[in-house]
């Protein structure tokens, strides 16, 4: 067996150990939250000695949870570490909330807030079981979340454009006039020409995330530092797509400022081209997948060129 294969086997073993340690640490924290809540839910209250023991057990459980995050090597991937960190933080914040709820509740009585806080700790600990096991799975999870947000943004704008009507039609009419007389709530003909290319760019964003997610699922690996770093780079730049889509979408509502739309579209186009470039040069994009990268790059350029033409007079 070669040295590389031995190292891969060691890496797999360490991940398995980490998964067991992670699961046990969070399970114990959940149990300590239950013990703490029950101890103060009915009389008699715990003695000073028992209270000290409860406090120590909770602190030890939380320290074990924190150790899981700090023990996770940075080399395993920043995307994975962020997710473990967020899960750890949620458990810690839940335990703080539970403790504060017990303090402000009548001692020896179980309030609704205390039950909710206890359940919050349980839920936070339970979610750990669904955390990704490696950086490839973590990036898949992150990309799926990004795609979901962009899908919603595209669908919302499509619904607003599906009929040639006032996008603010759900706003209550003016009591005196009986109608909304402000034409700034309507799209002009020039607006609608620009909107078509903007929608093309938004749909390209959705298609880009969908295809990147697909290749990361199919070809993504977390077996070497280079592969892990490439996945993190992809996740980092892909994280910029959703905010850029949102900024463009907001500027598309009337009254439209065509220059603002152009600037937001250019920002989104730049992000998309970076995502496509990073994807193409990474291990998740074999030669057989380069076709769609070129196609989407062309689609981004095409829509951006049309947006520039429509807004040339604004410069």
PDB file of N, CA and C in Angstrom, residues 17 24 27 29 40 46 76 81 88 97 99 108 134 142 158 166 182 211 213 216-217 221 230 265 281 287 296 315:
ATOM      1  N   UNK A  17     -13.788   8.937  13.720  1.00  0.00           N
ATOM      2  CA  UNK A  17     -13.622   9.258  15.137  1.00  0.00           C
ATOM      3  C   UNK A  17     -14.290  10.590  15.455  1.00  0.00           C
ATOM      4  N   UNK A  24     -21.489  12.180  20.368  1.00  0.00           N
ATOM      5  CA  UNK A  24     -21.551  11.949  21.809  1.00  0.00           C
ATOM      6  C   UNK A  24     -21.550  13.256  22.589  1.00  0.00           C
ATOM      7  N   UNK A  27     -24.919  14.919  22.298  1.00  0.00           N
ATOM      8  CA  UNK A  27     -25.927  14.126  23.007  1.00  0.00           C
ATOM      9  C   UNK A  27     -25.851  14.391  24.506  1.00  0.00           C
ATOM     10  N   UNK A  29     -24.732  17.078  25.931  1.00  0.00           N
ATOM     11  CA  UNK A  29     -25.207  18.442  26.181  1.00  0.00           C
ATOM     12  C   UNK A  29     -26.718  18.476  26.245  1.00  0.00           C
ATOM     13  N   UNK A  40     -35.017  22.511  38.169  1.00  0.00           N
ATOM     14  CA  UNK A  40     -35.633  23.773  38.600  1.00  0.00           C
ATOM     15  C   UNK A  40     -37.091  23.890  38.154  1.00  0.00           C
ATOM     16  N   UNK A  46     -32.786  22.217  44.021  1.00  0.00           N
ATOM     17  CA  UNK A  46     -31.537  21.495  44.335  1.00  0.00           C
ATOM     18  C   UNK A  46     -30.718  22.242  45.387  1.00  0.00           C
ATOM     19  N   UNK A  76      -9.376  20.598   7.008  1.00  0.00           N
ATOM     20  CA  UNK A  76     -10.556  19.848   6.572  1.00  0.00           C
ATOM     21  C   UNK A  76     -11.514  20.723   5.756  1.00  0.00           C
ATOM     22  N   UNK A  81     -15.882  23.826   8.569  1.00  0.00           N
ATOM     23  CA  UNK A  81     -15.636  24.420   9.885  1.00  0.00           C
ATOM     24  C   UNK A  81     -16.688  25.471  10.237  1.00  0.00           C
ATOM     25  N   UNK A  88     -22.255  24.689  16.816  1.00  0.00           N
ATOM     26  CA  UNK A  88     -21.749  24.799  18.189  1.00  0.00           C
ATOM     27  C   UNK A  88     -22.268  26.069  18.853  1.00  0.00           C
ATOM     28  N   UNK A  97     -29.693  30.784  26.907  1.00  0.00           N
ATOM     29  CA  UNK A  97     -31.094  31.201  26.984  1.00  0.00           C
ATOM     30  C   UNK A  97     -31.855  30.383  28.021  1.00  0.00           C
ATOM     31  N   UNK A  99     -30.627  28.923  30.703  1.00  0.00           N
ATOM     32  CA  UNK A  99     -30.191  29.352  32.037  1.00  0.00           C
ATOM     33  C   UNK A  99     -30.835  30.679  32.428  1.00  0.00           C
ATOM     34  N   UNK A 108     -38.695  26.832  41.058  1.00  0.00           N
ATOM     35  CA  UNK A 108     -39.503  25.672  41.409  1.00  0.00           C
ATOM     36  C   UNK A 108     -40.744  25.529  40.560  1.00  0.00           C
ATOM     37  N   UNK A 134     -17.823  15.865   5.547  1.00  0.00           N
ATOM     38  CA  UNK A 134     -16.559  16.364   4.992  1.00  0.00           C
ATOM     39  C   UNK A 134     -16.841  17.640   4.211  1.00  0.00           C
ATOM     40  N   UNK A 142     -24.090  24.018   1.185  1.00  0.00           N
ATOM     41  CA  UNK A 142     -24.067  25.477   1.024  1.00  0.00           C
ATOM     42  C   UNK A 142     -24.617  25.884  -0.336  1.00  0.00           C
ATOM     43  N   UNK A 158     -40.468  36.804 -11.779  1.00  0.00           N
ATOM     44  CA  UNK A 158     -41.279  36.269 -12.877  1.00  0.00           C
ATOM     45  C   UNK A 158     -42.762  36.499 -12.621  1.00  0.00           C
ATOM     46  N   UNK A 166     -49.595  46.737 -12.810  1.00  0.00           N
ATOM     47  CA  UNK A 166     -48.896  47.458 -11.757  1.00  0.00           C
ATOM     48  C   UNK A 166     -48.326  46.467 -10.745  1.00  0.00           C
ATOM     49  N   UNK A 182     -49.920  57.687  -9.034  1.00  0.00           N
ATOM     50  CA  UNK A 182     -48.487  57.822  -9.244  1.00  0.00           C
ATOM     51  C   UNK A 182     -48.002  56.867 -10.329  1.00  0.00           C
ATOM     52  N   UNK A 211     -25.875  24.023 -12.078  1.00  0.00           N
ATOM     53  CA  UNK A 211     -24.843  23.210 -12.729  1.00  0.00           C
ATOM     54  C   UNK A 211     -23.627  23.025 -11.819  1.00  0.00           C
ATOM     55  N   UNK A 213     -23.625  23.009  -8.576  1.00  0.00           N
ATOM     56  CA  UNK A 213     -24.051  22.039  -7.559  1.00  0.00           C
ATOM     57  C   UNK A 213     -23.974  20.624  -8.115  1.00  0.00           C
ATOM     58  N   UNK A 216     -20.281  19.463  -8.406  1.00  0.00           N
ATOM     59  CA  UNK A 216     -19.668  19.248  -7.091  1.00  0.00           C
ATOM     60  C   UNK A 216     -20.172  17.935  -6.495  1.00  0.00           C
ATOM     61  N   UNK A 217     -21.455  17.640  -6.707  1.00  0.00           N
ATOM     62  CA  UNK A 217     -21.999  16.356  -6.258  1.00  0.00           C
ATOM     63  C   UNK A 217     -21.335  15.197  -6.987  1.00  0.00           C
ATOM     64  N   UNK A 221     -14.326  16.179  -4.508  1.00  0.00           N
ATOM     65  CA  UNK A 221     -13.615  15.308  -3.574  1.00  0.00           C
ATOM     66  C   UNK A 221     -12.977  16.167  -2.483  1.00  0.00           C
ATOM     67  N   UNK A 230     -10.066  24.164  -3.311  1.00  0.00           N
ATOM     68  CA  UNK A 230     -10.859  24.498  -4.498  1.00  0.00           C
ATOM     69  C   UNK A 230     -12.349  24.522  -4.174  1.00  0.00           C
ATOM     70  N   UNK A 265     -26.349  44.957 -12.409  1.00  0.00           N
ATOM     71  CA  UNK A 265     -26.222  43.857 -13.367  1.00  0.00           C
ATOM     72  C   UNK A 265     -24.748  43.542 -13.630  1.00  0.00           C
ATOM     73  N   UNK A 281     -11.508  25.710 -13.702  1.00  0.00           N
ATOM     74  CA  UNK A 281     -10.107  25.387 -13.386  1.00  0.00           C
ATOM     75  C   UNK A 281      -9.970  24.453 -12.186  1.00  0.00           C
ATOM     76  N   UNK A 287     -13.050  17.696 -18.628  1.00  0.00           N
ATOM     77  CA  UNK A 287     -13.284  18.214 -19.987  1.00  0.00           C
ATOM     78  C   UNK A 287     -14.713  18.002 -20.488  1.00  0.00           C
ATOM     79  N   UNK A 296     -22.768  29.137 -20.504  1.00  0.00           N
ATOM     80  CA  UNK A 296     -23.254  30.094 -19.521  1.00  0.00           C
ATOM     81  C   UNK A 296     -22.418  31.379 -19.523  1.00  0.00           C
ATOM     82  N   UNK A 315     -25.134  57.069 -19.313  1.00  0.00           N
ATOM     83  CA  UNK A 315     -23.751  57.366 -18.918  1.00  0.00           C
ATOM     84  C   UNK A 315     -23.400  58.824 -19.206  1.00  0.00           C
TER      85      UNK A 315
END
